[in-house]
Amino acid sequence: MSQKRSLKVAIVGAGMSGLCMAAKLQDAGIDSFTIYEQADEVGGTWRDNTYPGLSCDVPSRFYSYSFRPNPDWSKFMSPGPEIHAYFRQVADERGIRRHIRFGTEVRSARYEDGQWLVTTAAGEESFDVLVTATGVLRVPRYPDIPGLETFAGPKFHSSRWDHSVSLPDKRIGLIGTGSTGVQITAELGGKVRELKIFQRTPQWVFPTPNLRYSRLTKAMLARWPVLNKVGYRFWQAYIENASLGRATVEAGWQRRWLSAMCRWNLRLSVRDRELRRRLTPDYRAMCKRQVLAGHYYQAIQRPGVCLVSEAIDHVQPAGVVTDGVLHELDVLVLATGFDAHAYVHPIELVGENGLTLDEAWADGPHAYRSVAVPGFPNLFMLMGPHSPVGNQSLVIIAENQADYAMWWINEMRAGRVASAAPTEAATKDYNESMKAAMPQTIWVTGCKSWYLGKDGLPELFPWRPVRHRELLRTPETSHFDVRTA
Ligand code: NAP
């Protein structure tokens, strides 16, 4: 048997993707990896987001690692704390924690003499391979509203929830009606003294009841693990073929059906014509990231809940002012989203010949098949540019991308490859074919959303999820500059 080369791998981030990469390395028998994590716990977005009402809006049976089914999910779409517990459990079960440097922020990573030199406050360490797993929606976006800083009461971003503030007796202002604002509304509506929802743009809402799994179902899933697999495959097939995975990128009955369901949901749930008018978007369903929720419209109509659809003029110490009206508030919640284009920022990545990632991406973030960047050998990105991150399970995407990285890592271990980076030509061809496919997607039909890059085109994968898997299944080595030892 040939001797395998020992490789050192650095992973940045111990969220869902970073843990996934770690598990894949372990499964291949590689123990020489280090995960850098700036926080003091694993879980990424599920650690940072703790707002009331937080849950996944992808069925949990499918929002799980394929290699670690979970028969214990409490609900069809499980609450955030349960999902965070799942990732903590995976880290514990697999002994991944001993590889993690908690509280360690990567400042820069530089490719020199065939090695990645990773710099943290503690110094520099070299690795053969660098995997970035820094997540998609990590950097909170604060709104640029005049006077916001003057607000006298507690004020926080939805992903930095201040749990020391008691809510039931408060008048709460909620800015933002994306997936987060909708979940907060559904949870808090009717349970606090007053909830004022400041809506800049209405959202289409796809009705999604969230049923609880019975004890019997959980017991059956634990007894016969194959049932988890069946559930996983069922929801995967449904989402990818009969629902959003297809409807967003192809015209067809799936698009018509989903749009009709959103329209009917609004019509049947909101009888008051004036309120319905204010809740009706002037763009097509799914153009923004589709909101899926069970009780949003009901919550908006509960006592003490008020939808404010007039534009915010400014904030003052006592509250939010819209067209001359002061809405007095005790607490202000900013559910105003994230910088979806941050990727690895603020880490400075420097590839071959001193090329920085900022320079390489001067015209906007782009990658080869979402995972690799020309001029940056042995760098693999999980959830890189144009990953299919819309209304999908990001877990299966991370697994596919990690498997792709593993293919190259195994070639390196076997000594057949010393370094590999995609060619400029292959990357350009790939990005041009994506650009050509964008007009068929629903994301370009006339709305503003975090999907759109600075060129106005979506930074999303414009084909069905199966195509992403196919593109990553077997690397086309002719698309790479491959160096041997
Ligand atoms: P978002 O979708 O970007 O929504 C931000 C909201 O804030 C929008 O309603 C936006 O209005 C509003 N806003 C921003 N700046 C404003 C300003 N200056 N004045 C007034 N309103 C302003 O952010 P998000 O709701 O946090 O969701 C982000 C993503 O996180 C989702 O799309 C989804 O991918 C993910 N997420 C997933 C789940 C899940 O269950 N899996 C749950 C929550 C979030 P405009 O629409 O006018 O821009």
XYZ file of C-alpha atoms and ligand atoms in Angstrom:
533
model
C 0.000 0.000 0.000
C 1.363 3.413 -0.913
C 2.276 5.791 1.910
C -0.158 8.678 2.223
C 1.209 12.179 2.586
C 0.186 13.783 5.841
C -1.696 17.009 5.282
C -2.563 19.898 7.542
C -5.920 21.524 6.942
C -7.207 24.806 8.406
C -10.934 25.434 8.593
C -12.237 28.904 9.379
C -15.530 28.745 11.270
C -17.186 26.107 13.456
C -20.726 26.584 12.212
C -22.744 24.051 10.265
C -20.321 24.071 7.284
C -17.096 23.995 9.302
C -18.312 21.057 11.385
C -19.370 19.315 8.187
C -15.871 19.729 6.727
C -14.352 18.442 9.955
C -16.577 15.353 9.840
C -15.593 14.647 6.233
C -11.884 14.930 7.118
C -12.353 12.579 10.036
C -14.195 10.080 7.852
C -11.215 10.107 5.488
C -8.894 9.403 8.426
C -7.428 12.907 8.579
C -6.936 14.143 12.109
C -4.462 16.930 11.413
C -6.919 19.769 11.069
C -7.554 22.927 13.049
C -10.770 24.913 13.188
C -10.489 28.592 13.982
C -13.612 29.967 15.628
C -13.878 33.549 16.797
C -16.716 32.837 19.246
C -16.631 30.537 22.234
C -19.118 27.955 20.992
C -19.915 26.065 17.785
C -23.071 26.617 15.754
C -22.556 29.779 13.687
C -25.861 31.367 12.807
C -27.715 29.057 15.225
C -25.478 30.281 18.031
C -25.784 33.969 17.137
C -29.524 34.089 16.467
C -31.575 33.576 19.600
C -34.549 35.832 18.872
C -38.033 34.789 20.027
C -39.742 32.609 17.436
C -36.511 31.500 15.749
C -36.954 28.301 13.839
C -35.768 26.742 10.639
C -38.033 27.176 7.643
C -36.751 24.066 5.905
C -38.112 20.716 7.153
C -35.751 19.495 9.878
C -35.738 15.963 8.523
C -33.858 17.421 5.537
C -32.042 20.204 7.440
C -29.696 17.643 9.047
C -26.401 16.096 8.034
C -27.063 13.079 5.820
C -24.507 11.231 7.964
C -26.195 12.158 11.248
C -29.962 11.814 11.108
C -31.839 13.067 14.140
C -34.948 11.116 15.164
C -35.569 13.580 18.002
C -36.579 16.713 16.074
C -39.556 18.043 17.987
C -41.251 19.718 15.046
C -41.552 19.592 11.282
C -39.352 22.740 11.280
C -37.529 22.753 14.574
C -36.888 25.705 16.880
C -33.501 27.418 16.739
C -32.221 26.259 20.163
C -32.855 22.640 19.169
C -30.895 23.070 15.946
C -28.043 24.661 17.859
C -28.112 21.721 20.305
C -27.905 19.312 17.356
C -24.714 20.946 16.049
C -23.197 21.019 19.539
C -24.018 17.338 19.876
C -22.376 16.474 16.547
C -19.221 18.352 17.661
C -19.228 16.414 20.954
C -20.001 12.993 19.534
C -17.251 13.218 16.970
C -14.650 14.759 19.241
C -14.396 17.784 16.972
C -14.052 20.270 19.835
C -10.437 19.328 20.528
C -9.599 20.608 17.042
C -11.250 23.981 17.614
C -9.410 27.110 18.718
C -12.266 29.019 20.288
C -12.082 32.771 20.713
C -9.536 32.919 17.906
C -10.191 35.266 15.054
C -8.282 34.721 11.827
C -6.882 38.062 10.717
C -5.321 37.010 7.441
C -4.281 34.003 5.413
C -1.505 34.176 2.846
C -0.419 31.578 0.289
C 3.369 31.341 0.169
C 5.680 28.583 -1.091
C 2.847 26.079 -1.374
C 1.490 26.719 2.138
C -1.310 28.747 3.636
C -0.006 30.903 6.468
C -2.866 31.637 8.814
C -2.417 34.619 11.138
C -4.268 35.096 14.411
C -3.489 37.218 17.481
C -1.478 34.225 18.730
C 0.837 34.159 15.726
C 1.161 32.354 12.418
C 0.696 28.702 11.486
C 1.112 26.978 8.134
C -1.286 24.576 6.444
C -1.470 22.687 3.162
C -5.139 23.443 2.607
C -7.432 26.264 3.707
C -11.203 25.828 3.908
C -13.346 28.871 4.622
C -16.646 28.100 6.328
C -17.586 31.580 7.486
C -21.294 31.369 6.681
C -23.606 33.419 4.500
C -25.510 35.699 6.874
C -22.994 36.477 9.576
C -22.461 40.246 9.534
C -25.515 42.169 10.828
C -26.701 45.047 8.686
C -27.716 48.117 10.669
C -30.120 50.527 8.978
C -29.000 53.998 8.079
C -31.906 55.819 9.753
C -31.336 59.390 10.989
C -31.316 59.616 14.779
C -31.195 55.853 15.331
C -28.370 56.246 17.852
C -30.463 58.656 19.943
C -33.153 56.113 20.863
C -33.401 56.116 24.662
C -34.463 52.517 25.295
C -32.777 49.198 24.572
C -32.065 48.730 20.865
C -30.518 45.671 19.264
C -30.177 43.734 16.028
C -32.237 40.559 15.761
C -29.062 38.456 15.692
C -27.749 40.103 18.877
C -30.888 39.722 20.984
C -30.635 41.248 24.453
C -32.320 38.678 26.675
C -31.913 40.874 29.743
C -34.799 43.020 28.461
C -38.181 41.743 29.642
C -40.739 42.079 26.889
C -44.356 41.484 28.039
C -44.817 44.968 29.538
C -43.064 46.827 26.724
C -43.994 48.771 23.606
C -41.753 47.184 21.016
C -40.850 48.592 17.632
C -39.750 46.015 15.063
C -38.037 47.283 11.919
C -38.001 44.727 9.111
C -40.383 42.177 7.668
C -37.996 39.599 6.206
C -37.978 35.970 7.389
C -36.645 37.137 10.767
C -39.164 39.947 11.319
C -41.988 37.586 10.359
C -40.878 34.932 12.869
C -40.512 37.534 15.642
C -43.974 38.924 14.853
C -45.559 35.469 14.872
C -44.043 34.797 18.296
C -44.456 38.161 20.043
C -47.704 39.373 18.482
C -50.348 39.515 21.216
C -47.866 38.603 23.969
C -46.388 42.056 24.563
C -48.000 45.353 25.537
C -47.619 46.685 22.020
C -45.831 45.534 18.875
C -45.378 48.047 16.074
C -44.065 46.518 12.881
C -42.329 48.994 10.598
C -42.701 47.581 7.103
C -40.774 49.134 4.213
C -41.718 46.473 1.670
C -44.473 43.874 2.107
C -43.573 40.206 1.737
C -45.343 37.299 0.132
C -45.851 34.624 2.770
C -46.186 30.954 1.882
C -48.465 29.232 4.446
C -46.446 26.667 6.358
C -48.007 25.076 9.436
C -45.371 23.724 11.776
C -46.586 20.434 13.197
C -45.131 18.719 16.240
C -43.792 15.170 15.887
C -45.627 12.763 18.180
C -43.763 10.557 20.665
C -44.754 7.576 18.594
C -43.251 9.052 15.433
C -40.009 9.870 17.236
C -39.866 6.372 18.707
C -40.408 4.836 15.271
C -37.715 7.034 13.745
C -35.299 5.989 16.486
C -36.188 2.309 16.112
C -35.974 2.215 12.312
C -33.315 4.690 11.138
C -34.229 3.977 7.531
C -37.367 6.068 8.134
C -35.155 9.120 8.672
C -33.552 8.472 5.307
C -36.920 8.139 3.651
C -38.019 11.434 5.244
C -34.791 13.140 4.178
C -35.157 11.963 0.579
C -38.842 12.822 0.485
C -38.340 16.432 1.600
C -35.299 16.810 -0.597
C -37.265 15.622 -3.645
C -40.213 17.831 -2.732
C -38.197 21.019 -2.227
C -35.926 20.469 -5.201
C -38.509 19.324 -7.733
C -41.977 20.335 -6.658
C -41.301 23.482 -4.716
C -38.860 26.379 -4.342
C -35.770 24.613 -5.731
C -37.461 24.533 -9.104
C -39.977 27.359 -8.957
C -37.294 30.001 -8.413
C -35.212 29.031 -11.430
C -37.737 27.707 -13.970
C -41.144 28.863 -15.130
C -43.718 26.102 -14.697
C -46.557 24.815 -12.562
C -44.391 24.937 -9.411
C -43.955 28.702 -9.818
C -47.647 29.239 -10.550
C -48.735 27.056 -7.660
C -46.467 28.688 -5.084
C -47.494 32.175 -6.210
C -51.175 31.258 -6.020
C -50.716 29.835 -2.520
C -49.156 33.103 -1.353
C -52.011 35.143 -2.848
C -54.653 32.878 -1.307
C -52.894 32.875 2.036
C -53.118 36.659 2.160
C -56.695 36.779 0.901
C -58.016 34.136 3.286
C -56.035 35.259 6.325
C -56.628 39.015 6.150
C -60.273 40.021 5.728
C -59.727 43.733 6.305
C -59.289 45.153 2.782
C -57.190 48.100 3.845
C -54.787 45.960 5.860
C -54.639 43.472 2.975
C -53.797 46.248 0.559
C -50.928 47.370 2.760
C -49.663 43.802 3.029
C -49.780 43.156 -0.720
C -46.393 43.265 -2.452
C -46.010 44.879 -5.875
C -43.518 42.256 -7.038
C -43.779 38.528 -7.685
C -43.674 35.847 -5.007
C -40.175 34.343 -4.555
C -38.442 37.399 -6.063
C -37.134 38.158 -2.581
C -36.127 35.219 -0.440
C -39.501 33.517 0.064
C -40.937 33.817 3.551
C -42.540 30.655 4.915
C -44.632 31.054 8.041
C -47.672 29.686 9.775
C -49.103 32.494 11.853
C -47.758 35.788 10.552
C -51.016 37.252 9.280
C -52.903 36.012 12.342
C -50.273 37.595 14.624
C -50.519 40.947 12.835
C -54.240 41.032 13.580
C -53.892 40.256 17.294
C -54.704 42.963 19.871
C -51.756 45.264 20.510
C -50.149 44.613 17.134
C -49.957 47.382 14.581
C -48.526 47.414 11.071
C -46.922 50.731 10.172
C -46.420 50.932 6.435
C -45.520 54.619 6.247
C -41.817 55.227 5.664
C -39.643 55.875 8.690
C -38.499 59.473 8.735
C -36.216 59.414 11.738
C -35.762 58.016 15.200
C -35.779 60.154 18.318
C -35.240 59.242 21.980
C -38.928 58.466 22.540
C -39.522 56.379 19.418
C -39.822 56.208 15.655
C -41.274 59.039 13.581
C -43.163 58.406 10.323
C -44.784 61.245 8.334
C -45.032 63.498 11.362
C -46.364 60.772 13.704
C -44.291 59.757 16.716
C -44.643 56.074 17.591
C -43.603 55.961 21.229
C -41.567 52.863 22.050
C -39.671 51.240 24.917
C -37.591 48.787 22.860
C -36.400 48.880 19.259
C -35.558 45.663 17.397
C -33.664 45.874 14.127
C -34.563 42.843 12.002
C -32.818 44.527 9.115
C -30.839 41.609 7.743
C -27.219 40.916 7.007
C -24.421 41.811 4.646
C -24.804 38.768 2.421
C -21.785 39.742 0.362
C -19.265 39.776 3.200
C -18.071 36.184 2.644
C -14.734 35.929 4.495
C -14.498 39.626 5.405
C -12.754 41.074 7.333
C -10.124 38.337 6.908
C -7.515 39.387 4.391
C -6.900 36.532 1.956
C -3.774 36.768 -0.163
C -3.241 34.257 -2.932
C -0.348 33.696 -5.316
C 1.847 36.634 -6.335
C 0.339 38.845 -3.643
C -3.139 38.872 -5.215
C -5.720 39.751 -2.571
C -9.256 38.427 -2.649
C -10.539 42.013 -2.730
C -8.518 42.599 -5.900
C -9.653 39.331 -7.454
C -13.242 40.293 -6.653
C -13.044 43.929 -7.683
C -15.963 43.317 -10.075
C -17.941 41.364 -7.486
C -17.523 38.014 -5.744
C -17.229 35.097 -8.121
C -15.818 31.613 -7.902
C -15.449 28.409 -9.846
C -18.548 26.285 -9.185
C -19.017 28.141 -5.848
C -15.965 26.545 -4.201
C -12.627 27.686 -5.625
C -10.989 30.891 -6.853
C -8.283 31.346 -9.530
C -4.976 32.465 -8.052
C -5.823 30.925 -4.660
C -4.467 27.356 -4.753
C -5.678 24.819 -2.228
C -8.375 27.177 -1.018
C -11.895 25.790 -0.813
C -14.886 27.921 0.097
C -18.013 26.508 1.650
C -21.023 28.698 0.790
C -18.886 30.699 -1.604
C -20.320 33.018 -4.279
C -23.313 31.696 -6.228
C -23.950 28.794 -3.886
C -27.597 27.706 -4.084
C -28.415 29.345 -0.763
C -31.984 30.575 -1.422
C -34.788 28.569 0.134
C -32.711 25.388 0.296
C -31.207 23.248 3.015
C -27.714 24.665 3.294
C -26.616 21.446 4.965
C -26.654 19.342 1.813
C -24.900 22.165 -0.067
C -22.117 22.231 2.535
C -21.800 18.452 2.282
C -21.469 18.558 -1.504
C -18.898 21.348 -1.347
C -16.945 19.589 1.403
C -16.965 16.350 -0.642
C -15.553 18.313 -3.565
C -12.756 19.685 -1.378
C -12.147 16.144 -0.099
C -11.606 14.879 -3.637
C -8.703 17.301 -4.041
C -7.434 16.683 -0.528
C -7.315 12.945 -1.242
C -5.363 13.605 -4.455
C -2.888 15.643 -2.406
C -2.586 12.917 0.191
C -1.934 10.361 -2.497
C 0.875 12.592 -3.774
C -0.674 13.092 -7.210
C -1.336 16.791 -6.632
C 0.703 19.375 -4.739
C -1.555 22.313 -5.436
C -4.629 23.096 -7.483
C -6.508 26.278 -8.385
C -9.149 26.743 -11.060
C -8.022 28.458 -14.252
C -9.157 31.975 -15.079
C -10.647 30.679 -18.335
C -12.752 27.940 -16.731
C -13.942 30.316 -14.030
C -14.869 32.962 -16.579
C -16.774 30.428 -18.727
C -18.632 29.184 -15.699
C -19.592 32.666 -14.545
C -20.710 33.657 -18.020
C -22.949 30.616 -18.307
C -24.477 31.534 -14.946
C -25.047 35.105 -16.061
C -26.779 33.843 -19.196
C -29.111 31.723 -17.058
C -30.091 34.520 -14.655
C -32.975 35.965 -16.750
C -34.975 32.741 -16.292
C -34.856 33.093 -12.511
C -37.576 34.782 -10.494
C -34.997 36.844 -8.582
C -34.566 39.310 -11.463
C -38.258 40.078 -11.910
C -38.217 43.446 -10.188
C -37.601 43.623 -6.467
C -34.794 44.540 -4.117
C -33.283 41.741 -2.088
C -30.086 40.612 -0.397
C -29.689 38.146 -3.267
C -28.595 40.903 -5.640
C -24.949 41.835 -6.038
C -23.648 45.246 -6.950
C -24.106 44.488 -10.674
C -27.809 43.991 -9.955
C -27.620 40.259 -10.663
C -28.347 37.583 -8.059
C -25.336 36.050 -6.334
C -27.193 32.769 -6.396
C -27.037 29.537 -8.346
C -29.418 29.958 -11.310
C -30.169 26.292 -11.918
C -31.863 23.489 -10.038
C -30.026 22.078 -6.996
C -29.321 18.795 -8.797
C -27.133 20.688 -11.258
C -24.979 21.995 -8.418
C -24.456 18.439 -7.212
C -23.589 17.299 -10.718
C -21.093 20.136 -11.150
C -19.373 19.163 -7.936
C -19.578 15.396 -8.318
C -16.333 14.777 -10.201
C -13.813 17.562 -10.550
C -12.797 18.370 -14.098
C -9.063 18.504 -13.662
C -8.615 20.216 -17.031
C -10.293 23.263 -15.470
C -7.489 23.521 -12.909
C -3.875 24.573 -12.803
C -2.557 21.471 -11.123
C 0.985 21.264 -9.834
C 2.637 18.080 -8.790
C 5.328 17.837 -6.161
P -33.843 40.470 5.264
O -34.568 39.405 4.578
O -32.701 41.116 4.583
O -34.922 41.544 5.701
C -34.545 42.773 6.238
C -35.788 43.594 6.474
O -35.397 44.843 7.027
C -36.564 43.900 5.204
O -37.914 43.895 5.487
C -36.052 45.276 4.848
O -36.930 46.017 4.032
C -35.955 45.882 6.227
N -35.069 47.029 6.268
C -33.742 47.058 6.048
N -33.269 48.311 6.176
C -34.331 49.085 6.496
C -34.493 50.465 6.735
N -33.463 51.303 6.676
N -35.732 50.926 6.995
C -36.766 50.078 7.053
N -36.684 48.767 6.827
C -35.477 48.278 6.540
O -33.269 39.975 6.697
P -33.795 38.806 7.646
O -35.246 38.875 7.842
O -32.915 38.809 8.838
O -33.531 37.523 6.811
C -32.280 37.328 6.174
C -32.195 35.919 5.731
O -31.891 35.093 6.854
C -33.435 35.323 5.158
O -33.715 35.747 3.865
C -33.113 33.867 5.266
O -32.253 33.456 4.247
C -32.390 33.815 6.588
N -33.332 33.434 7.643
C -33.706 32.150 7.667
C -34.594 31.737 8.604
C -34.987 30.309 8.614
O -35.972 30.001 9.206
N -34.268 29.396 7.968
C -35.122 32.624 9.514
C -34.719 33.945 9.466
C -33.819 34.344 8.520
P -36.873 45.880 2.430
O -37.534 44.578 2.111
O -37.591 47.064 1.939
O -35.422 45.893 2.055
